[in-house]
XYZ file of C-alpha atoms in Angstrom:
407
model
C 16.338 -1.019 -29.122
C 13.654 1.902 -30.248
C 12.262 0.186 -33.393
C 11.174 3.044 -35.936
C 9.703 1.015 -39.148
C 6.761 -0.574 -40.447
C 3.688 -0.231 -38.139
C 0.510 -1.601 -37.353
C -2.550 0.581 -37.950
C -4.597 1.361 -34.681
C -8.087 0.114 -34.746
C -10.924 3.353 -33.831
C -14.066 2.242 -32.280
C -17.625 2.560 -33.657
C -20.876 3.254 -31.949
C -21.408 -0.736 -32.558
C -18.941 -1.765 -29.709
C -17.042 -2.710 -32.057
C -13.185 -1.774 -33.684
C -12.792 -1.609 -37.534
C -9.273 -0.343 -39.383
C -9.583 3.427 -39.739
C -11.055 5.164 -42.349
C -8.260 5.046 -46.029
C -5.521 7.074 -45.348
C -5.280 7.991 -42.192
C -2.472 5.172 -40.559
C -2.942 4.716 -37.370
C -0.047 3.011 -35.489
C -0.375 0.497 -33.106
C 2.625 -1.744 -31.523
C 5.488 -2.033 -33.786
C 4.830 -4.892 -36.028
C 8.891 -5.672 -36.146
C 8.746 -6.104 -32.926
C 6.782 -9.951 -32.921
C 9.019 -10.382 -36.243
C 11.060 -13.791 -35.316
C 8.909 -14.732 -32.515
C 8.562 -18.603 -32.584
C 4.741 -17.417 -33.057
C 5.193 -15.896 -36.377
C 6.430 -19.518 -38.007
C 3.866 -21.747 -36.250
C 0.758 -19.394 -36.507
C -0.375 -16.095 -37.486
C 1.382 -13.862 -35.002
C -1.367 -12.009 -33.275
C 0.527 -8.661 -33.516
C 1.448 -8.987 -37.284
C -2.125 -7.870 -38.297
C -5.368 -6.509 -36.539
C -8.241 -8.603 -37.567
C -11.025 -6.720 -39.062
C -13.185 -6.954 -36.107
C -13.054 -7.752 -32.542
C -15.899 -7.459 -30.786
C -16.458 -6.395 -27.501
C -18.084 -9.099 -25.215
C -21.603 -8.002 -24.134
C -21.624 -10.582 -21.000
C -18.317 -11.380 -18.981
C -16.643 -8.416 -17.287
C -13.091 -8.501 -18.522
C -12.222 -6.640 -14.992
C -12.748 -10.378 -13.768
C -8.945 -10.614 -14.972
C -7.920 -10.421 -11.075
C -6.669 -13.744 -9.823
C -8.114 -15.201 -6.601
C -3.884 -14.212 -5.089
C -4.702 -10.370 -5.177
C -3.843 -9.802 -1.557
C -0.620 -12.401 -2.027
C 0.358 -10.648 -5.188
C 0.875 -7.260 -4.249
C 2.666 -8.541 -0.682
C 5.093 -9.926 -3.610
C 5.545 -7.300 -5.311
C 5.657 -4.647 -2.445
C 8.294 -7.252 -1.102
C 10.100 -7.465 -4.624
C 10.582 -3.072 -4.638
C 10.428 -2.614 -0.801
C 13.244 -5.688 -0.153
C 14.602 -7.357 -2.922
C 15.810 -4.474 -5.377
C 18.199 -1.994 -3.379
C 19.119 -0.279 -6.959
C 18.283 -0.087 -10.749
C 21.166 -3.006 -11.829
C 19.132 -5.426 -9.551
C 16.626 -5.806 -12.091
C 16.546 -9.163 -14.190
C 14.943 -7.503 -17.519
C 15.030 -4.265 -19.042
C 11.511 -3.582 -18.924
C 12.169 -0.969 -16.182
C 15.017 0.814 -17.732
C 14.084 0.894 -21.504
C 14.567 4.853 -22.668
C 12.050 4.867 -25.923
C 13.138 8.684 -27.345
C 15.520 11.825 -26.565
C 15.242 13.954 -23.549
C 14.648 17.162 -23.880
C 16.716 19.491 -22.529
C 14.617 21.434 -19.825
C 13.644 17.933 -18.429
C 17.179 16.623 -18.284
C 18.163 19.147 -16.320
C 15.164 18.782 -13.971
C 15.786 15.339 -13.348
C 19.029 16.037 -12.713
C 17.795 18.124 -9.666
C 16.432 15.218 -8.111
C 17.978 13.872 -5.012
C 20.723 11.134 -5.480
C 18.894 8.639 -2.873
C 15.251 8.923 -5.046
C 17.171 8.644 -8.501
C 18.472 5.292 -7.040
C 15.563 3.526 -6.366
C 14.075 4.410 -9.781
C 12.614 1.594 -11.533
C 10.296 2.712 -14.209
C 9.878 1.509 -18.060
C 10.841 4.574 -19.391
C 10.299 8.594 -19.285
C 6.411 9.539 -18.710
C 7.068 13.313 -18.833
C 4.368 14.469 -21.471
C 4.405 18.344 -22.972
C 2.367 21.306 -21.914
C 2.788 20.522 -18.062
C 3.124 24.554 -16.427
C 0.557 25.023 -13.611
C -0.906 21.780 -14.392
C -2.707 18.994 -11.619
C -0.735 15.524 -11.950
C -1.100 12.488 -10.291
C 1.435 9.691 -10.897
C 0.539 5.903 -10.469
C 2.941 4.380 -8.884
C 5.443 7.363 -7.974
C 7.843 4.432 -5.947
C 11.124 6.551 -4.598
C 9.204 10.449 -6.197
C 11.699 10.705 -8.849
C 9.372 11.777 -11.787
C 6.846 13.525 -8.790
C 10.053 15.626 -8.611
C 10.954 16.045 -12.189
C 7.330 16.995 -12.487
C 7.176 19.382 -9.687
C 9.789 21.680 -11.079
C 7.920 21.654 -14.292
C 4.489 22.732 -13.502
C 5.868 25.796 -11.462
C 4.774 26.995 -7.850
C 1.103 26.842 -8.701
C 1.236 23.664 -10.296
C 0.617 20.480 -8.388
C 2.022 16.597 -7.831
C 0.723 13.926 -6.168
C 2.478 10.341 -6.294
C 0.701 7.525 -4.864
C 2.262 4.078 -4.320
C 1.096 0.712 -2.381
C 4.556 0.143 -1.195
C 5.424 1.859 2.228
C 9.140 1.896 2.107
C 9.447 3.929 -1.357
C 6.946 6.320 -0.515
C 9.156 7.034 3.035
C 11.941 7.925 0.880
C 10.058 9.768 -1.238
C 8.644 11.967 1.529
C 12.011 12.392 3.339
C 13.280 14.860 0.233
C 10.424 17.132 -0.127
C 12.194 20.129 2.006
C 15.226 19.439 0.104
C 13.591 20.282 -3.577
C 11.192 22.660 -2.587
C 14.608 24.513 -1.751
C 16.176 23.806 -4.550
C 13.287 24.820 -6.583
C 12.981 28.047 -4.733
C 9.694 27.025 -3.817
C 8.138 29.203 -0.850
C 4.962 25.962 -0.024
C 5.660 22.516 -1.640
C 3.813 21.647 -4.529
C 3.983 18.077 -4.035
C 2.559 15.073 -2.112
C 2.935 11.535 -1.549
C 0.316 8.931 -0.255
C 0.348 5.497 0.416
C -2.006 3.565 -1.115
C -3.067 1.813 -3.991
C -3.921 3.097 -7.180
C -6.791 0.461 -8.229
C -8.274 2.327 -5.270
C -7.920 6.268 -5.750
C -11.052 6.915 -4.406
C -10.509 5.770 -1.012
C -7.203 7.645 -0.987
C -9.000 10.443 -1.093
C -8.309 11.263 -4.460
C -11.238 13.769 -5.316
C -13.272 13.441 -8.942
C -12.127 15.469 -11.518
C -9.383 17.070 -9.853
C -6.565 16.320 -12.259
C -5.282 17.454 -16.060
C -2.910 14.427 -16.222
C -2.354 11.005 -14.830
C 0.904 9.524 -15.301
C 2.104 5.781 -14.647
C 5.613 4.422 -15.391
C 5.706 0.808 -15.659
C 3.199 0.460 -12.824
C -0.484 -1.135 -14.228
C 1.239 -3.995 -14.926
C 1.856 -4.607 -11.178
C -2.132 -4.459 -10.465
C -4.062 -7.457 -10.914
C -7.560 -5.809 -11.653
C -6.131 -3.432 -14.393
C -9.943 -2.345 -16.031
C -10.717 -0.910 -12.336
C -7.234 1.207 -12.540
C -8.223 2.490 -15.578
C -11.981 3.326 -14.043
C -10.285 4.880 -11.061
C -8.339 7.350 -13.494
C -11.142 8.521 -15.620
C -13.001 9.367 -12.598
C -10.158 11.718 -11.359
C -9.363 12.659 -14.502
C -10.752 16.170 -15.268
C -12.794 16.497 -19.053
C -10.144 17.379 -21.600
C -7.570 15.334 -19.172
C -5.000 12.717 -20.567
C -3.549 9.651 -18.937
C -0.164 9.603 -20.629
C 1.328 6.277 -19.313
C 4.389 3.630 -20.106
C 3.255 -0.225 -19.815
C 4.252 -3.878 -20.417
C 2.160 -5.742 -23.381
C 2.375 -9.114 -23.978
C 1.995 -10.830 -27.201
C -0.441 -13.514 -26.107
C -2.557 -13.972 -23.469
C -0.192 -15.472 -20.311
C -0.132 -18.945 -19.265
C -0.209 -19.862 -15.261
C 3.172 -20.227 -15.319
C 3.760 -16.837 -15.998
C 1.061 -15.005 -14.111
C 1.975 -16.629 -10.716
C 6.333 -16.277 -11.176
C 7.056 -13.894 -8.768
C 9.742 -12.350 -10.268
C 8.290 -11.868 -13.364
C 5.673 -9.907 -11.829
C 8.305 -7.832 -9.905
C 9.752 -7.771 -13.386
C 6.936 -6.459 -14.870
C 6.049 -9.314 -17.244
C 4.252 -11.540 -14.868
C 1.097 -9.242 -14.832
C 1.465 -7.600 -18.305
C -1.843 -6.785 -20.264
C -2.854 -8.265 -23.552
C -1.927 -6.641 -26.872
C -5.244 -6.555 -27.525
C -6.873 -5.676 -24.080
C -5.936 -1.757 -23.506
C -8.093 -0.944 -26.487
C -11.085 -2.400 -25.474
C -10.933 -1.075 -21.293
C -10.443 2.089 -22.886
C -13.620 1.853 -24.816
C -15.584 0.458 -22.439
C -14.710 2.656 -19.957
C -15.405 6.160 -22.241
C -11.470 7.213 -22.935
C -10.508 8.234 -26.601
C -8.855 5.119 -28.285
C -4.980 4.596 -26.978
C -2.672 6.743 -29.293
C 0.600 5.077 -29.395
C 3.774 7.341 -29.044
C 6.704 4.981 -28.589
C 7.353 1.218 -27.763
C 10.261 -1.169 -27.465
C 10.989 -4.728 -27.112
C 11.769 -6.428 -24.239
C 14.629 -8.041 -23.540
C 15.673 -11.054 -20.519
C 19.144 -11.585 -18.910
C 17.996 -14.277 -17.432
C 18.196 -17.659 -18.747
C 15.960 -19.088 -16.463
C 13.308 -16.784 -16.740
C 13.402 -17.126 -20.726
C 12.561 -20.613 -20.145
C 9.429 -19.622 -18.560
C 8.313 -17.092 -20.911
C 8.895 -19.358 -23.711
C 6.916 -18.152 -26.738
C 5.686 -15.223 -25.428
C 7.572 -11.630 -26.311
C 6.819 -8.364 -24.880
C 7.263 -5.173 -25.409
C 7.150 -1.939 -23.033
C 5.112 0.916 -25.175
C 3.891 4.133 -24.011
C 0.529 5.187 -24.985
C -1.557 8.422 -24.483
C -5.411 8.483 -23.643
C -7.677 11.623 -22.880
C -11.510 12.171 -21.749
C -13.317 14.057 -24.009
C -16.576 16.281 -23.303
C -19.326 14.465 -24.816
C -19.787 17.139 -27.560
C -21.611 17.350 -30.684
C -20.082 15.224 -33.540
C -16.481 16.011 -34.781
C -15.014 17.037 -37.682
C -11.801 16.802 -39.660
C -9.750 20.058 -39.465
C -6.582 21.639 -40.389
C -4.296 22.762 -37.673
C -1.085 25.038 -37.000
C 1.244 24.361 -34.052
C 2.676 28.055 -32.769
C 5.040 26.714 -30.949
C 4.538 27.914 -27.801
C 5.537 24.494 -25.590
C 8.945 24.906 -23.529
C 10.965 22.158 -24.894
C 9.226 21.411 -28.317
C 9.479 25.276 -29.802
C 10.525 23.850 -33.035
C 8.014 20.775 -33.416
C 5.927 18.470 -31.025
C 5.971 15.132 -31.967
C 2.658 13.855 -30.516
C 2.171 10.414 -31.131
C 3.394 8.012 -33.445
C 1.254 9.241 -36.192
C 1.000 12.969 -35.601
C 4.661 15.067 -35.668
C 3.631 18.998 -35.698
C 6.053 21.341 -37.336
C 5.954 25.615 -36.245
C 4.080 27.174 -38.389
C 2.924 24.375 -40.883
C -0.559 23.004 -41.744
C -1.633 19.429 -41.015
C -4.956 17.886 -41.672
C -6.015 15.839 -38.697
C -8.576 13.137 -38.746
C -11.615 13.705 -36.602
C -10.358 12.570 -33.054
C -7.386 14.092 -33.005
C -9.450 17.415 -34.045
C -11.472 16.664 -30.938
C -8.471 16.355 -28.445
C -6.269 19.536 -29.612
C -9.852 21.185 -29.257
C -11.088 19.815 -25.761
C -7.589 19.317 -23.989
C -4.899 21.506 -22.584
C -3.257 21.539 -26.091
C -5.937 23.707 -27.384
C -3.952 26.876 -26.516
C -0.805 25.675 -28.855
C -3.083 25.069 -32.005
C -5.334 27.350 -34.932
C -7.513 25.106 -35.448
C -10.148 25.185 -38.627
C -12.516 22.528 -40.186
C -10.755 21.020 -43.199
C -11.544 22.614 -46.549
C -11.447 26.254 -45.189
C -8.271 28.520 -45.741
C -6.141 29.248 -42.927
C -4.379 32.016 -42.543
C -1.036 32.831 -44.034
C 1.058 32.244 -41.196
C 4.700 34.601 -40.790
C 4.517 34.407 -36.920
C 2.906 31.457 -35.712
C 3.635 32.672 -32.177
C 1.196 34.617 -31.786
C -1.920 32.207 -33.057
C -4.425 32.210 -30.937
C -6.873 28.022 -30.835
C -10.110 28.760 -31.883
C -12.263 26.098 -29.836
C-alpha cells in the first residue's frame, strides 16, 4: 500500500541540539501520519507518530550507539543463517518488509534490472528500490549488496568509468554475487569491470578497507535494520562519504521503542522488524553525527502473514520508508533561493521528484527553503539546477536545457 495523504512535518535541527517544527510554511514531511491511523496506540494514548512534539532534546550524557545488545556476535550468526540458509527465494519471506515497491520504475532502470542475472534476481530480498537519480560516472557503495542485484543495476548506470562496490557480512550471497561479474561486464560491453564485492560488515567499513571520502553515494536496501549498533553504521558512512555525498537508503521504523520480545525473535530480525530503529531515532544519529536532517521520499506500511508473529509484535506497527541524507561542506550560512530544474537527468527529463516535499518541474521556478538551497548547491545535483537567492529575478527560461548551476 503506498499511502499518499496527510503528512507529518519533519522536524530541522538548531544550533541548540535541539529539533523544533520548521519555520511557517515550509511542510516538511516526515512518516506518513495514516500510516499509525488504527493502531491500538492511537485509542489508548497519543500515538507517537500522529504528532512531533515541539521539542526533543538530544541527550548530552548516554551514547545512544549503546543501543547494541550484549548478543551482537549471536545476532548476526542469526541473521547470516536466516539469508545464507533459511530463505532460498523472495516467497520465503514471512512479511513484506523486503518486497514493498514504494513508487514507479523508471524506464532506463527497469530495463537495467532486467539485465541482471536470473540466479542474483532470486535471492533478492530488499525493502524496496534504492536507485537514486544523477548516478553516470558516479562512486557507490551499497550496504548490504546480499546476491549484487542493485550492485548490478547500478553498474550499468554509472557507465564504464563509474564504480560499485557491495559489501555484505554474509559469505554465501556475496559468492553468488561474485560468480556473475564476467557475465554483466559482457553484457554491459564493459572492457574492465566496474564492480566489486567484499565480505564484511558494514558497521565496520573501515577495516574493509573502505578508504575516507571515496564515495558520492551510499546506498542500503533494507539492511541497517539487520545491525545492532546502527549510530556506528551511520558514522562509518559519513566517513566514506565524500562532501556533497548522499546516503540514499530504504529502512524499517518502528512505531515505539521494541520490547525484548521483539528484539531477540529471530525471525523477526531476519524479517527485518526485530532490529528496526525508532521513529524518532534516525533524526537525532543524523544530527549528532553532522548529516543534513533525513528528507523523506517514500514510505509504506508493513504488513505480517504470519499469525504468530502478529502476536508478538502486538501493538507495535511499522513501516519501511526510504529516506535521503547528504554531507554538506561546512560553508558560510545559507540562504533561501529560487531554483530551475533543466532537465538534464536520464530518466526524470520531464520532472524529478526529490523528496516528499520537493517535486521539480523543467523549466519552472521553485523557492526552496535554506537546506535544500544548500544541497542542490554542494551535491552532485548542482549541475541540473540555476540556482539564485530568493527575491532576485531569474531568467526567462525558453530552453531550460541549456542552464548552467551557479554555485
Amino acid at each position: 500500500m503506498v499511502v499518499a495523504c496527510s503528512w507529518l512535518k519533519r522536524l530541522s535541527l538548531d544550533d541548540t541540539g535541539s529539533r523544533d517544527v520548521g519555520a511557517a510554511g515550509w511542510k516538511r514531511k516526515w512518516i506518513p501520519e495514516a500510516l499509525w491511523v488504527g493502531s491500538p496506540l492511537a485509542r489508548d494514548q497519543p500515538c507517537p507518530l500522529r504528532g512531533w512534539v515541539s521539542r526533543v532534546q538530544v541527550q548530552e550524557s548516554g551514547d545512544l550507539g549503546d543501543m547494541a545488545a550484549p548478543g551482537d556476535a549471536e545476532i548476526r550468526k542469526d541473521v547470516q543463517t536466516y539469508y545464507g540458509q533459511v530463505l532460498k527465494k523472495t516467497a520465503d519471506l514471512q512479511t513484506n518488509a523486503c518486497i514493498t515497491t514504494a513508487r514507479p520504475v523508471p524506464k532506463h532502470i527497469r530495463e537495467a534490472l532486467q539485465n541482471v542475472h536470473e540466479e542474483v534476481a532470486l535471492r533478492y530480498y530488499g525493502c524496496g528500490l534504492v536507485i537514486p537519480e544523477r548516478l553516470e560516472n558516479c562512486w557507490i557503495l551499497d550496504l548490504g549488496s546480499g546476491s549484487g542485484r542493485d550492485c548490478y543495476a547500478l553498474s550499468q548506470l554509472v557507465g564504464e568509468k563509474g564504480r560499485v562496490t557491495g559489501i555484505d557480512m554474509t559469505e554465501g550471497q556475496v559468492e553468488v554475487a561474485k560468480k556473475h561479474i564476467e557475465y554483466h561486464m559482457e553484457k554491459y560491453g564493459f572492457q574492465i569491470a566496474n564492480v566489486t564485492f567484499i565480505h564484511g560488515y558494514i558497521e565496520k567499513l573501515e577495516e574493509a578497507g573502505i578508504q575516507n571520502e571515496s564515495y558520492d553515494i551510499v546506498i542500503s536496501n533494507c539492511v541497517i535494520n539487520l545491525v545492532p549498533d546502527k549510530q556506528q553504521v551511520l558514522w562509518e558512512v559519513y566517513r566514506a562519504l565524500k562532501l556533497g555525498g548522499e546516503l540514499y537508503f530504504s529502512d524499517v521504523y518502528a512505531s515505539l521503542e521494541l520490547p525484548e520480545e521483539i528484539r531477540t525473535h529471530k525471525v523477526l530480525w531476519g524479517e527485518c522488524l526485530g532490529g528496526a530503529l525508532y521513529w524518532k531515532d534516525l533524526a537525532i544519529f543524523a544530527q549528532k553525527i553532522g548529516f543534513c536532517p533525513p528528507r523523506l521520499v517514500s514510505a509504506n506500511l508493513i504488513t505480517v502473514q504470519n499469525k504468530e508473529l502478529e502476536r508478538v509484535i502486538g501493538d507495535c506497527r511499522f513501516v519501511s520508508a526510504t529516506f535521503r541524507l547528504f554531507k554538506l561542506p561546512k560553508t558560510e550560512p545559507a540562504t533561501r533561493c529560487q531554483v530551475i530544474y533543466n532537465g538534464g537527468i536520464t530518466g526524470h527529463e520531464k520532472e524529478l521528484i526529490f523528496d516528499a516535499n520537493f517535486t521539480f518541474k523543467k523549466g519552472e521556478t521553485v523557492e526552496v527553503d535554506e537546506e535544500t538551497a544548500a544541497i542542490l548547491k554542494h551535491s552532485r545535483f548542482a549541475q541540473d539546477f540555476l540556482i539564485r537567492p530568493a527575491g532576485e529575478k531569474l531568467p526567462a527560461c525558453t530552453s531550460c536545457s541549456t542552464l548552467q548551476s551557479k554555485t
